[in-house]
mmCIF file of C-alpha atoms in Angstrom:
data_model
loop_
_atom_site.group_PDB
_atom_site.id
_atom_site.type_symbol
_atom_site.label_atom_id
_atom_site.label_comp_id
_atom_site.label_asym_id
_atom_site.label_seq_id
_atom_site.Cartn_x
_atom_site.Cartn_y
_atom_site.Cartn_z
ATOM 1 C CA UNK A 145 -12.905 31.307 -3.308
ATOM 2 C CA UNK A 146 -11.602 29.781 -0.076
ATOM 3 C CA UNK A 147 -8.419 28.392 1.400
ATOM 4 C CA UNK A 148 -8.270 24.613 1.364
ATOM 5 C CA UNK A 149 -5.583 23.187 3.657
ATOM 6 C CA UNK A 150 -4.505 19.774 2.424
ATOM 7 C CA UNK A 151 -1.831 18.598 0.037
ATOM 8 C CA UNK A 152 -0.438 22.004 -0.911
ATOM 9 C CA UNK A 153 0.760 24.962 1.111
ATOM 10 C CA UNK A 154 -1.853 27.447 -0.055
ATOM 11 C CA UNK A 155 -4.691 26.358 -2.321
ATOM 12 C CA UNK A 156 -7.271 28.980 -3.167
ATOM 13 C CA UNK A 157 -10.165 26.898 -4.461
ATOM 14 C CA UNK A 158 -13.777 27.418 -5.441
ATOM 15 C CA UNK A 159 -16.622 25.990 -3.392
ATOM 16 C CA UNK A 160 -17.206 23.480 -6.195
ATOM 17 C CA UNK A 161 -13.617 22.186 -5.987
ATOM 18 C CA UNK A 162 -13.702 22.178 -2.203
ATOM 19 C CA UNK A 163 -16.866 20.072 -2.224
ATOM 20 C CA UNK A 164 -15.363 17.660 -4.767
ATOM 21 C CA UNK A 165 -12.288 17.258 -2.570
ATOM 22 C CA UNK A 166 -14.357 16.476 0.533
ATOM 23 C CA UNK A 167 -16.464 13.996 -1.424
ATOM 24 C CA UNK A 168 -13.374 12.271 -2.866
ATOM 25 C CA UNK A 169 -11.803 11.918 0.575
ATOM 26 C CA UNK A 170 -15.015 10.472 1.986
ATOM 27 C CA UNK A 171 -15.483 8.029 -0.905
ATOM 28 C CA UNK A 172 -11.894 6.807 -0.775
ATOM 29 C CA UNK A 173 -11.061 6.791 2.927
ATOM 30 C CA UNK A 174 -14.432 6.312 4.569
ATOM 31 C CA UNK A 175 -16.769 4.486 2.202
ATOM 32 C CA UNK A 176 -13.972 2.488 0.576
ATOM 33 C CA UNK A 177 -15.545 3.212 -2.819
ATOM 34 C CA UNK A 178 -12.172 3.762 -4.421
ATOM 35 C CA UNK A 179 -13.544 3.896 -7.972
ATOM 36 C CA UNK A 180 -15.897 6.705 -6.993
ATOM 37 C CA UNK A 181 -13.044 8.459 -5.211
ATOM 38 C CA UNK A 182 -10.882 8.100 -8.297
ATOM 39 C CA UNK A 183 -13.586 9.606 -10.529
ATOM 40 C CA UNK A 184 -14.007 12.515 -8.131
ATOM 41 C CA UNK A 185 -10.240 13.048 -7.953
ATOM 42 C CA UNK A 186 -10.066 13.241 -11.745
ATOM 43 C CA UNK A 187 -12.892 15.764 -11.629
ATOM 44 C CA UNK A 188 -10.840 17.749 -9.117
ATOM 45 C CA UNK A 189 -7.983 17.960 -11.631
ATOM 46 C CA UNK A 190 -10.339 19.191 -14.377
ATOM 47 C CA UNK A 191 -11.936 21.775 -12.073
ATOM 48 C CA UNK A 192 -8.522 23.030 -10.954
ATOM 49 C CA UNK A 193 -7.434 23.399 -14.567
ATOM 50 C CA UNK A 194 -10.641 25.292 -15.361
ATOM 51 C CA UNK A 195 -9.955 27.631 -12.444
ATOM 52 C CA UNK A 196 -6.492 28.251 -13.862
ATOM 53 C CA UNK A 197 -5.003 27.840 -10.385
ATOM 54 C CA UNK A 198 -1.615 26.128 -10.221
ATOM 55 C CA UNK A 199 -1.831 25.577 -6.460
ATOM 56 C CA UNK A 200 -5.344 24.092 -6.753
ATOM 57 C CA UNK A 201 -4.105 21.826 -9.558
ATOM 58 C CA UNK A 202 -1.256 20.670 -7.310
ATOM 59 C CA UNK A 203 -3.794 19.909 -4.580
ATOM 60 C CA UNK A 204 -5.850 17.881 -7.049
ATOM 61 C CA UNK A 205 -2.856 16.007 -8.509
ATOM 62 C CA UNK A 206 -1.643 15.004 -5.077
ATOM 63 C CA UNK A 207 -5.036 13.662 -4.132
ATOM 64 C CA UNK A 208 -5.425 11.894 -7.479
ATOM 65 C CA UNK A 209 -2.201 9.985 -6.742
ATOM 66 C CA UNK A 210 -3.531 8.985 -3.313
ATOM 67 C CA UNK A 211 -6.815 7.774 -4.839
ATOM 68 C CA UNK A 212 -4.958 5.787 -7.495
ATOM 69 C CA UNK A 213 -2.871 4.067 -4.826
ATOM 70 C CA UNK A 214 -5.986 3.339 -2.745
ATOM 71 C CA UNK A 215 -7.568 1.732 -5.813
ATOM 72 C CA UNK A 216 -4.492 -0.456 -6.374
ATOM 73 C CA UNK A 217 -3.362 1.486 -9.467
ATOM 74 C CA UNK A 218 0.184 1.789 -8.155
ATOM 75 C CA UNK A 219 2.036 2.487 -11.387
ATOM 76 C CA UNK A 220 -0.411 5.291 -12.172
ATOM 77 C CA UNK A 221 0.001 6.607 -8.626
ATOM 78 C CA UNK A 222 3.793 6.689 -9.054
ATOM 79 C CA UNK A 223 3.449 8.677 -12.292
ATOM 80 C CA UNK A 224 0.914 11.113 -10.795
ATOM 81 C CA UNK A 225 3.109 11.598 -7.718
ATOM 82 C CA UNK A 226 6.072 12.539 -9.867
ATOM 83 C CA UNK A 227 3.881 14.973 -11.832
ATOM 84 C CA UNK A 228 2.659 16.493 -8.564
ATOM 85 C CA UNK A 229 6.188 16.747 -7.218
ATOM 86 C CA UNK A 230 7.402 18.512 -10.357
ATOM 87 C CA UNK A 231 4.527 20.995 -10.165
ATOM 88 C CA UNK A 232 5.143 21.613 -6.461
ATOM 89 C CA UNK A 233 8.833 22.143 -7.129
ATOM 90 C CA UNK A 234 8.061 24.800 -9.749
ATOM 91 C CA UNK A 235 5.731 26.496 -7.268
ATOM 92 C CA UNK A 236 8.337 26.167 -4.491
ATOM 93 C CA UNK A 237 5.580 24.502 -2.463
ATOM 94 C CA UNK A 238 7.374 22.463 0.184
ATOM 95 C CA UNK A 239 4.237 20.836 1.593
ATOM 96 C CA UNK A 240 3.060 19.784 -1.868
ATOM 97 C CA UNK A 241 6.485 18.278 -2.587
ATOM 98 C CA UNK A 242 6.478 16.308 0.651
ATOM 99 C CA UNK A 243 2.966 14.903 0.139
ATOM 100 C CA UNK A 244 3.867 13.847 -3.409
ATOM 101 C CA UNK A 245 7.046 12.159 -2.216
ATOM 102 C CA UNK A 246 5.136 10.371 0.556
ATOM 103 C CA UNK A 247 2.615 8.934 -1.914
ATOM 104 C CA UNK A 248 5.390 7.958 -4.312
ATOM 105 C CA UNK A 249 7.270 6.092 -1.586
ATOM 106 C CA UNK A 250 4.150 4.245 -0.483
ATOM 107 C CA UNK A 251 2.959 3.293 -3.968
ATOM 108 C CA UNK A 252 6.394 1.988 -4.953
ATOM 109 C CA UNK A 253 6.686 -0.118 -1.811
ATOM 110 C CA UNK A 254 3.267 -1.702 -2.286
ATOM 111 C CA UNK A 255 3.840 -2.986 -5.811
ATOM 112 C CA UNK A 256 7.573 -3.658 -6.222
ATOM 113 C CA UNK A 257 10.597 -4.547 -4.140
ATOM 114 C CA UNK A 258 11.758 -1.013 -3.464
ATOM 115 C CA UNK A 259 11.272 -0.933 0.301
ATOM 116 C CA UNK A 260 14.766 0.352 1.040
ATOM 117 C CA UNK A 261 14.400 3.347 -1.292
ATOM 118 C CA UNK A 262 10.841 3.969 -0.079
ATOM 119 C CA UNK A 263 11.993 4.051 3.534
ATOM 120 C CA UNK A 264 14.726 6.563 2.731
ATOM 121 C CA UNK A 265 12.127 8.802 1.086
ATOM 122 C CA UNK A 266 9.778 8.483 4.052
ATOM 123 C CA UNK A 267 12.630 9.292 6.444
ATOM 124 C CA UNK A 268 13.161 12.566 4.621
ATOM 125 C CA UNK A 269 9.434 13.304 4.484
ATOM 126 C CA UNK A 270 9.255 12.791 8.238
ATOM 127 C CA UNK A 271 12.079 15.296 8.801
ATOM 128 C CA UNK A 272 10.226 17.677 6.540
ATOM 129 C CA UNK A 273 6.902 17.230 8.383
ATOM 130 C CA UNK A 274 8.637 17.993 11.682
ATOM 131 C CA UNK A 275 10.310 21.104 10.245
ATOM 132 C CA UNK A 276 6.934 22.340 8.974
ATOM 133 C CA UNK A 277 5.175 21.218 12.160
ATOM 134 C CA UNK A 278 2.490 19.786 9.871
ATOM 135 C CA UNK A 279 0.525 17.168 11.779
ATOM 136 C CA UNK A 280 -1.462 15.860 8.798
ATOM 137 C CA UNK A 281 1.728 15.147 6.853
ATOM 138 C CA UNK A 282 3.494 13.653 9.867
ATOM 139 C CA UNK A 283 0.583 11.300 10.506
ATOM 140 C CA UNK A 284 0.546 10.125 6.887
ATOM 141 C CA UNK A 285 4.289 9.538 6.908
ATOM 142 C CA UNK A 286 4.368 7.721 10.241
ATOM 143 C CA UNK A 287 1.477 5.461 9.242
ATOM 144 C CA UNK A 288 3.262 4.513 6.011
ATOM 145 C CA UNK A 289 6.582 4.073 7.806
ATOM 146 C CA UNK A 290 4.810 1.660 10.138
ATOM 147 C CA UNK A 291 3.717 -0.460 7.169
ATOM 148 C CA UNK A 292 7.126 -0.408 5.446
ATOM 149 C CA UNK A 293 9.105 -1.111 8.622
ATOM 150 C CA UNK A 294 6.762 -4.011 9.379
ATOM 151 C CA UNK A 295 7.361 -5.457 5.914
ATOM 152 C CA UNK A 296 11.095 -5.192 6.620
ATOM 153 C CA UNK A 297 10.448 -7.094 9.885
ATOM 154 C CA UNK A 298 11.663 -4.161 11.974
ATOM 155 C CA UNK A 299 8.708 -4.729 14.245
ATOM 156 C CA UNK A 300 9.581 -2.617 17.293
ATOM 157 C CA UNK A 301 10.231 0.438 15.113
ATOM 158 C CA UNK A 302 6.987 -0.212 13.282
ATOM 159 C CA UNK A 303 5.061 -0.429 16.571
ATOM 160 C CA UNK A 304 6.513 2.916 17.630
ATOM 161 C CA UNK A 305 5.425 4.578 14.375
ATOM 162 C CA UNK A 306 1.866 3.297 14.672
ATOM 163 C CA UNK A 307 1.705 4.407 18.308
ATOM 164 C CA UNK A 308 2.831 7.923 17.405
ATOM 165 C CA UNK A 309 0.443 8.066 14.433
ATOM 166 C CA UNK A 310 -2.446 7.163 16.732
ATOM 167 C CA UNK A 311 -1.509 10.000 19.092
ATOM 168 C CA UNK A 312 -1.658 12.406 16.157
ATOM 169 C CA UNK A 313 -4.884 11.115 14.577
ATOM 170 C CA UNK A 314 -7.231 13.541 16.427
ATOM 171 C CA UNK A 315 -5.335 16.471 14.901
ATOM 172 C CA UNK A 316 -4.568 15.022 11.476
ATOM 173 C CA UNK A 317 -7.715 15.681 9.443
ATOM 174 C CA UNK A 318 -9.876 13.359 7.385
ATOM 175 C CA UNK A 319 -7.295 11.804 5.085
ATOM 176 C CA UNK A 320 -5.854 9.393 7.667
ATOM 177 C CA UNK A 321 -8.783 7.689 9.445
ATOM 178 C CA UNK A 322 -7.993 6.103 12.793
ATOM 179 C CA UNK A 323 -9.461 2.784 11.604
ATOM 180 C CA UNK A 324 -6.837 2.631 8.856
ATOM 181 C CA UNK A 325 -3.951 3.064 11.286
ATOM 182 C CA UNK A 326 -5.436 0.699 13.877
ATOM 183 C CA UNK A 327 -6.084 -1.891 11.174
ATOM 184 C CA UNK A 328 -2.534 -1.745 9.851
ATOM 185 C CA UNK A 329 -1.234 -1.951 13.419
ATOM 186 C CA UNK A 330 -3.335 -5.085 13.952
ATOM 187 C CA UNK A 331 -1.923 -6.583 10.779
ATOM 188 C CA UNK A 332 1.584 -5.839 12.033
ATOM 189 C CA UNK A 333 0.838 -8.301 14.854
ATOM 190 C CA UNK A 334 0.051 -10.924 12.190
ATOM 191 C CA UNK A 335 3.377 -10.207 10.471
ATOM 192 C CA UNK A 336 5.237 -10.478 13.775
ATOM 193 C CA UNK A 337 3.590 -13.799 14.626
ATOM 194 C CA UNK A 338 4.259 -15.147 11.133
ATOM 195 C CA UNK A 339 7.961 -14.292 11.399
ATOM 196 C CA UNK A 340 8.494 -15.740 14.889
ATOM 197 C CA UNK A 341 9.928 -19.213 15.593
ATOM 198 C CA UNK A 342 7.192 -21.837 15.827
ATOM 199 C CA UNK A 343 7.741 -22.272 19.590
ATOM 200 C CA UNK A 344 6.983 -18.573 20.193
ATOM 201 C CA UNK A 345 4.052 -18.097 17.855
ATOM 202 C CA UNK A 346 0.976 -19.043 19.924
ATOM 203 C CA UNK A 347 0.904 -15.996 22.253
ATOM 204 C CA UNK A 348 1.717 -13.770 19.291
ATOM 205 C CA UNK A 349 -1.225 -15.141 17.318
ATOM 206 C CA UNK A 350 -3.440 -14.608 20.378
ATOM 207 C CA UNK A 351 -2.284 -10.986 20.609
ATOM 208 C CA UNK A 352 -2.925 -10.576 16.888
ATOM 209 C CA UNK A 353 -6.460 -11.892 17.386
ATOM 210 C CA UNK A 354 -7.124 -9.429 20.218
ATOM 211 C CA UNK A 355 -5.824 -6.454 18.235
ATOM 212 C CA UNK A 356 -7.711 -7.527 15.122
ATOM 213 C CA UNK A 357 -11.011 -7.873 17.013
ATOM 214 C CA UNK A 358 -10.591 -4.387 18.475
ATOM 215 C CA UNK A 359 -9.615 -2.889 15.114
ATOM 216 C CA UNK A 360 -12.624 -4.443 13.380
ATOM 217 C CA UNK A 361 -14.925 -2.950 16.004
ATOM 218 C CA UNK A 362 -13.413 0.501 15.437
ATOM 219 C CA UNK A 363 -13.776 0.178 11.656
ATOM 220 C CA UNK A 364 -17.449 -0.725 12.044
ATOM 221 C CA UNK A 365 -18.151 2.045 14.564
ATOM 222 C CA UNK A 366 -16.472 4.603 12.301
ATOM 223 C CA UNK A 367 -18.110 3.192 9.168
ATOM 224 C CA UNK A 368 -14.702 2.912 7.500
ATOM 225 C CA UNK A 369 -15.459 0.206 4.968
ATOM 226 C CA UNK A 370 -12.023 0.221 3.333
ATOM 227 C CA UNK A 371 -10.352 -0.528 6.669
ATOM 228 C CA UNK A 372 -12.955 -3.188 7.410
ATOM 229 C CA UNK A 373 -12.172 -4.949 4.135
ATOM 230 C CA UNK A 374 -8.426 -4.844 4.792
ATOM 231 C CA UNK A 375 -9.017 -6.289 8.236
ATOM 232 C CA UNK A 376 -11.095 -9.155 6.850
ATOM 233 C CA UNK A 377 -8.162 -10.012 4.563
ATOM 234 C CA UNK A 378 -5.744 -9.970 7.493
ATOM 235 C CA UNK A 379 -8.137 -12.031 9.603
ATOM 236 C CA UNK A 380 -8.313 -14.598 6.827
ATOM 237 C CA UNK A 381 -4.621 -15.334 7.268
ATOM 238 C CA UNK A 382 -4.903 -15.142 11.048
ATOM 239 C CA UNK A 383 -7.619 -17.796 11.157
ATOM 240 C CA UNK A 384 -5.893 -19.966 8.567
ATOM 241 C CA UNK A 385 -2.738 -19.954 10.686
ATOM 242 C CA UNK A 386 -4.832 -20.994 13.690
ATOM 243 C CA UNK A 387 -6.350 -23.841 11.688
ATOM 244 C CA UNK A 388 -9.828 -22.267 11.597
ATOM 245 C CA UNK A 389 -10.377 -22.843 7.896
ATOM 246 C CA UNK A 390 -14.145 -22.254 7.804
ATOM 247 C CA UNK A 391 -13.757 -18.934 9.607
ATOM 248 C CA UNK A 392 -10.892 -17.970 7.297
ATOM 249 C CA UNK A 393 -13.011 -18.699 4.223
ATOM 250 C CA UNK A 394 -15.824 -16.558 5.630
ATOM 251 C CA UNK A 395 -13.370 -13.686 6.104
ATOM 252 C CA UNK A 396 -12.050 -14.004 2.540
ATOM 253 C CA UNK A 397 -15.563 -14.140 1.119
ATOM 254 C CA UNK A 398 -16.247 -10.814 2.870
ATOM 255 C CA UNK A 399 -13.122 -9.384 1.247
ATOM 256 C CA UNK A 400 -14.190 -10.695 -2.154
ATOM 257 C CA UNK A 401 -17.646 -9.159 -1.836
ATOM 258 C CA UNK A 402 -16.149 -5.757 -1.127
ATOM 259 C CA UNK A 403 -13.329 -6.025 -3.670
ATOM 260 C CA UNK A 404 -15.652 -7.021 -6.500
ATOM 261 C CA UNK A 405 -18.064 -4.209 -5.680
ATOM 262 C CA UNK A 406 -15.156 -1.742 -5.782
ATOM 263 C CA UNK A 407 -13.563 -3.525 -8.777
ATOM 264 C CA UNK A 408 -10.216 -3.795 -6.967
ATOM 265 C CA UNK A 409 -8.401 -6.208 -9.258
ATOM 266 C CA UNK A 410 -5.289 -6.774 -7.183
ATOM 267 C CA UNK A 411 -7.283 -7.535 -4.062
ATOM 268 C CA UNK A 412 -9.523 -9.937 -6.005
ATOM 269 C CA UNK A 413 -6.477 -11.832 -7.305
ATOM 270 C CA UNK A 414 -4.895 -12.002 -3.852
ATOM 271 C CA UNK A 415 -8.121 -13.238 -2.296
ATOM 272 C CA UNK A 416 -8.624 -15.975 -4.895
ATOM 273 C CA UNK A 417 -5.070 -17.091 -4.179
ATOM 274 C CA UNK A 418 -5.622 -17.187 -0.413
ATOM 275 C CA UNK A 419 -8.848 -19.177 -0.807
ATOM 276 C CA UNK A 420 -6.974 -21.606 -3.060
ATOM 277 C CA UNK A 421 -4.357 -22.081 -0.343
ATOM 278 C CA UNK A 422 -7.043 -23.083 2.153
ATOM 279 C CA UNK A 423 -8.514 -25.584 -0.303
ATOM 280 C CA UNK A 424 -5.018 -27.030 -0.745
ATOM 281 C CA UNK A 425 -4.699 -27.469 3.011
ATOM 282 C CA UNK A 426 -7.974 -29.373 2.888
ATOM 283 C CA UNK A 427 -6.777 -31.497 -0.037
ATOM 284 C CA UNK A 428 -9.544 -30.069 -2.218
ATOM 285 C CA UNK A 429 -7.177 -29.889 -5.146
ATOM 286 C CA UNK A 430 -9.696 -29.319 -7.937
ATOM 287 C CA UNK A 431 -11.290 -26.436 -6.047
ATOM 288 C CA UNK A 432 -7.847 -25.011 -5.283
ATOM 289 C CA UNK A 433 -6.881 -25.220 -8.949
ATOM 290 C CA UNK A 434 -10.017 -23.329 -10.000
ATOM 291 C CA UNK A 435 -9.263 -20.559 -7.484
ATOM 292 C CA UNK A 436 -5.642 -20.261 -8.599
ATOM 293 C CA UNK A 437 -6.710 -20.029 -12.230
ATOM 294 C CA UNK A 438 -9.229 -17.318 -11.323
ATOM 295 C CA UNK A 439 -6.463 -15.462 -9.467
ATOM 296 C CA UNK A 440 -4.140 -15.771 -12.444
ATOM 297 C CA UNK A 441 -6.759 -14.448 -14.858
ATOM 298 C CA UNK A 442 -7.146 -11.264 -12.803
ATOM 299 C CA UNK A 443 -3.478 -10.885 -11.864
ATOM 300 C CA UNK A 444 -2.232 -10.974 -15.449
ATOM 301 C CA UNK A 445 -4.215 -7.816 -16.198
ATOM 302 C CA UNK A 446 -2.540 -5.988 -13.284
ATOM 303 C CA UNK A 447 1.140 -6.329 -14.107
ATOM 304 C CA UNK A 448 3.685 -5.971 -12.637
ATOM 305 C CA UNK A 449 2.527 -8.214 -9.797
ATOM 306 C CA UNK A 450 4.713 -10.431 -7.636
ATOM 307 C CA UNK A 451 1.823 -12.855 -7.144
ATOM 308 C CA UNK A 452 1.901 -14.195 -10.718
ATOM 309 C CA UNK A 453 5.025 -16.358 -10.388
ATOM 310 C CA UNK A 454 3.909 -18.022 -7.114
ATOM 311 C CA UNK A 455 0.517 -18.771 -8.682
ATOM 312 C CA UNK A 456 2.163 -20.600 -11.579
ATOM 313 C CA UNK A 457 4.315 -22.523 -9.078
ATOM 314 C CA UNK A 458 1.237 -23.492 -7.049
ATOM 315 C CA UNK A 459 -0.648 -24.591 -10.173
ATOM 316 C CA UNK A 460 2.330 -26.723 -11.240
ATOM 317 C CA UNK A 461 2.328 -28.510 -7.878
ATOM 318 C CA UNK A 462 -1.402 -29.084 -8.040
ATOM 319 C CA UNK A 463 -1.233 -30.456 -11.569
ATOM 320 C CA UNK A 464 1.448 -32.854 -10.412
ATOM 321 C CA UNK A 465 -0.772 -34.000 -7.530
ATOM 322 C CA UNK A 466 -3.622 -34.480 -9.960
ATOM 323 C CA UNK A 467 -1.414 -36.599 -12.205
ATOM 324 C CA UNK A 468 -1.200 -34.132 -15.093
ATOM 325 C CA UNK A 469 2.557 -34.575 -15.365
ATOM 326 C CA UNK A 470 2.762 -33.351 -18.962
ATOM 327 C CA UNK A 471 1.763 -29.823 -17.856
ATOM 328 C CA UNK A 472 4.166 -29.455 -14.941
ATOM 329 C CA UNK A 473 7.370 -28.577 -16.770
ATOM 330 C CA UNK A 474 5.748 -25.827 -18.848
ATOM 331 C CA UNK A 475 4.145 -24.321 -15.733
ATOM 332 C CA UNK A 476 7.433 -24.367 -13.833
ATOM 333 C CA UNK A 477 9.138 -22.671 -16.762
ATOM 334 C CA UNK A 478 6.407 -20.034 -16.832
ATOM 335 C CA UNK A 479 6.828 -19.441 -13.091
ATOM 336 C CA UNK A 480 10.564 -18.875 -13.555
ATOM 337 C CA UNK A 481 9.943 -16.507 -16.472
ATOM 338 C CA UNK A 482 7.414 -14.488 -14.476
ATOM 339 C CA UNK A 483 9.794 -14.258 -11.535
ATOM 340 C CA UNK A 484 12.477 -12.893 -13.850
ATOM 341 C CA UNK A 485 10.055 -10.367 -15.345
ATOM 342 C CA UNK A 486 8.951 -9.171 -11.928
ATOM 343 C CA UNK A 487 12.505 -8.789 -10.627
ATOM 344 C CA UNK A 488 13.453 -6.942 -13.812
ATOM 345 C CA UNK A 489 10.477 -4.584 -13.352
ATOM 346 C CA UNK A 490 11.482 -4.071 -9.712
ATOM 347 C CA UNK A 491 15.025 -3.198 -10.672
ATOM 348 C CA UNK A 492 13.868 -0.903 -13.487
ATOM 349 C CA UNK A 493 11.620 0.953 -11.056
ATOM 350 C CA UNK A 494 14.381 1.006 -8.451
ATOM 351 C CA UNK A 495 16.708 2.689 -10.938
ATOM 352 C CA UNK A 496 14.028 5.180 -11.937
ATOM 353 C CA UNK A 497 13.349 5.984 -8.292
ATOM 354 C CA UNK A 498 17.037 6.434 -7.611
ATOM 355 C CA UNK A 499 17.361 8.768 -10.587
ATOM 356 C CA UNK A 500 14.394 10.751 -9.307
ATOM 357 C CA UNK A 501 15.778 10.614 -5.766
ATOM 358 C CA UNK A 502 19.126 12.022 -6.814
ATOM 359 C CA UNK A 503 17.448 14.853 -8.681
ATOM 360 C CA UNK A 504 15.942 16.393 -5.574
ATOM 361 C CA UNK A 505 18.958 18.523 -4.774
ATOM 362 C CA UNK A 506 16.938 21.741 -4.421
ATOM 363 C CA UNK A 507 14.704 20.488 -1.633
ATOM 364 C CA UNK A 508 17.144 21.051 1.277
ATOM 365 C CA UNK A 509 17.616 24.702 0.315
ATOM 366 C CA UNK A 510 13.854 25.172 0.050
ATOM 367 C CA UNK A 511 13.329 23.487 3.414
ATOM 368 C CA UNK A 512 15.852 25.810 4.986
ATOM 369 C CA UNK A 513 13.682 28.740 3.881
ATOM 370 C CA UNK A 514 10.694 27.257 5.680
ATOM 371 C CA UNK A 515 12.180 27.352 9.148
ATOM 372 C CA UNK A 516 15.222 29.251 10.332
ATOM 373 C CA UNK A 517 15.288 27.080 13.444
ATOM 374 C CA UNK A 518 15.623 23.763 11.596
ATOM 375 C CA UNK A 519 18.665 21.861 12.767
ATOM 376 C CA UNK A 520 18.027 18.454 11.221
ATOM 377 C CA UNK A 521 20.072 16.909 8.441
ATOM 378 C CA UNK A 522 19.423 18.005 4.849
ATOM 379 C CA UNK A 523 16.126 16.684 3.608
ATOM 380 C CA UNK A 524 17.503 14.949 0.556
ATOM 381 C CA UNK A 525 20.734 13.092 1.092
ATOM 382 C CA UNK A 526 20.801 10.207 -1.390
ATOM 383 C CA UNK A 527 22.635 7.191 -0.066
ATOM 384 C CA UNK A 528 21.843 4.632 -2.756
ATOM 385 C CA UNK A 529 23.095 4.267 -6.291
ATOM 386 C CA UNK A 530 21.437 3.133 -9.515
ATOM 387 C CA UNK A 531 23.459 -0.068 -9.477
ATOM 388 C CA UNK A 532 22.004 -1.263 -6.168
ATOM 389 C CA UNK A 533 20.270 -4.624 -6.286
ATOM 390 C CA UNK A 534 17.177 -5.600 -4.276
ATOM 391 C CA UNK A 535 17.926 -6.193 -0.603
ATOM 392 C CA UNK A 536 15.461 -9.056 -0.435
ATOM 393 C CA UNK A 537 14.147 -11.444 -3.051
ATOM 394 C CA UNK A 538 10.370 -11.803 -3.012
ATOM 395 C CA UNK A 539 10.098 -15.504 -3.706
ATOM 396 C CA UNK A 540 12.960 -16.847 -1.604
ATOM 397 C CA UNK A 541 13.008 -14.587 1.434
ATOM 398 C CA UNK A 542 9.483 -13.436 1.949
ATOM 399 C CA UNK A 543 8.715 -10.674 4.299
ATOM 400 C CA UNK A 544 5.380 -10.452 2.436
ATOM 401 C CA UNK A 545 4.302 -7.005 1.325
ATOM 402 C CA UNK A 546 0.547 -6.827 1.605
ATOM 403 C CA UNK A 547 -1.337 -3.917 0.101
ATOM 404 C CA UNK A 548 -2.337 -2.341 3.345
ATOM 405 C CA UNK A 549 -2.280 1.400 3.174
#
């Protein structure tokens, strides 16, 4: 048996479980083979159960949730995170609780409009990481905060989080590769340029290009294929915005090659949709329609997904252009229905998260036991209520929430 420092305070694990953990981290974070990582993470759970070690099982559950999120299985990641949190709470394992809460916040923000609740959770996880002086946890939290703050268009705060995460990377361990943080930082520049007034965009797009080129080089040097794929997706938008449609299509075809190999359904749907948009810009309406229909076919098997309603809207517009007027009304109705379903799912999840959030009343007392010198505010101080409504509406006020991790 050996100590395995990771997603729990003290995991005594066998060599077999330790090796499975290392392999799962490499498959998920380095190779980008998220399906392989997911299989290995499930094996970790079985091995931990066979070893009859509650702390090892917590370690495995926390990593399973991370692998599920990396594979785009966000609802499963939310459920596994809650299971991990409950187990950590029973074990009074503060580090395990914080890692579970971090994954939960990230997974929720990537799939539904729960950014405000997710940010509150990450704020508390950051306080907790600082109390524990745990660099690996702090790096994870800051990297995720950078993504969420960027999606909320709080760009300066997001920049600061990415900068701090990069300072911590050399001390953070294998679960947060530098290419992942650099890649998400580069994509933040795309978000900033997208949100700027048209008269201010050109230098921002040029900066985004510079950061993206540097990030892609790092991903290739480090052999971090997941980060490379995410960067190709970001560069697709970057080149489309600059009017370089052929280059953008090449980038998206790289994404598609990787996503299909890893069977990442959400990414496949998003990429089909982006390719369709480029064909629209080129007035290749039949080709655009085929891509949108391919995107819809994949997206409908990965509900809830905010992309479904916009796809129906885009198909309706294309059918109108093509003169198929009899189909337009039904497609518009379907788009409205899907928007309603997605917003209802978002609100349902928001309420569930708030209920969970309000149930964490024991965490401040446990945190106080960790460090007698802690002077920060209590770790769980709920400030939202179950009747809150989304602070932004995905189809009318888009800060877009890409699935960068």
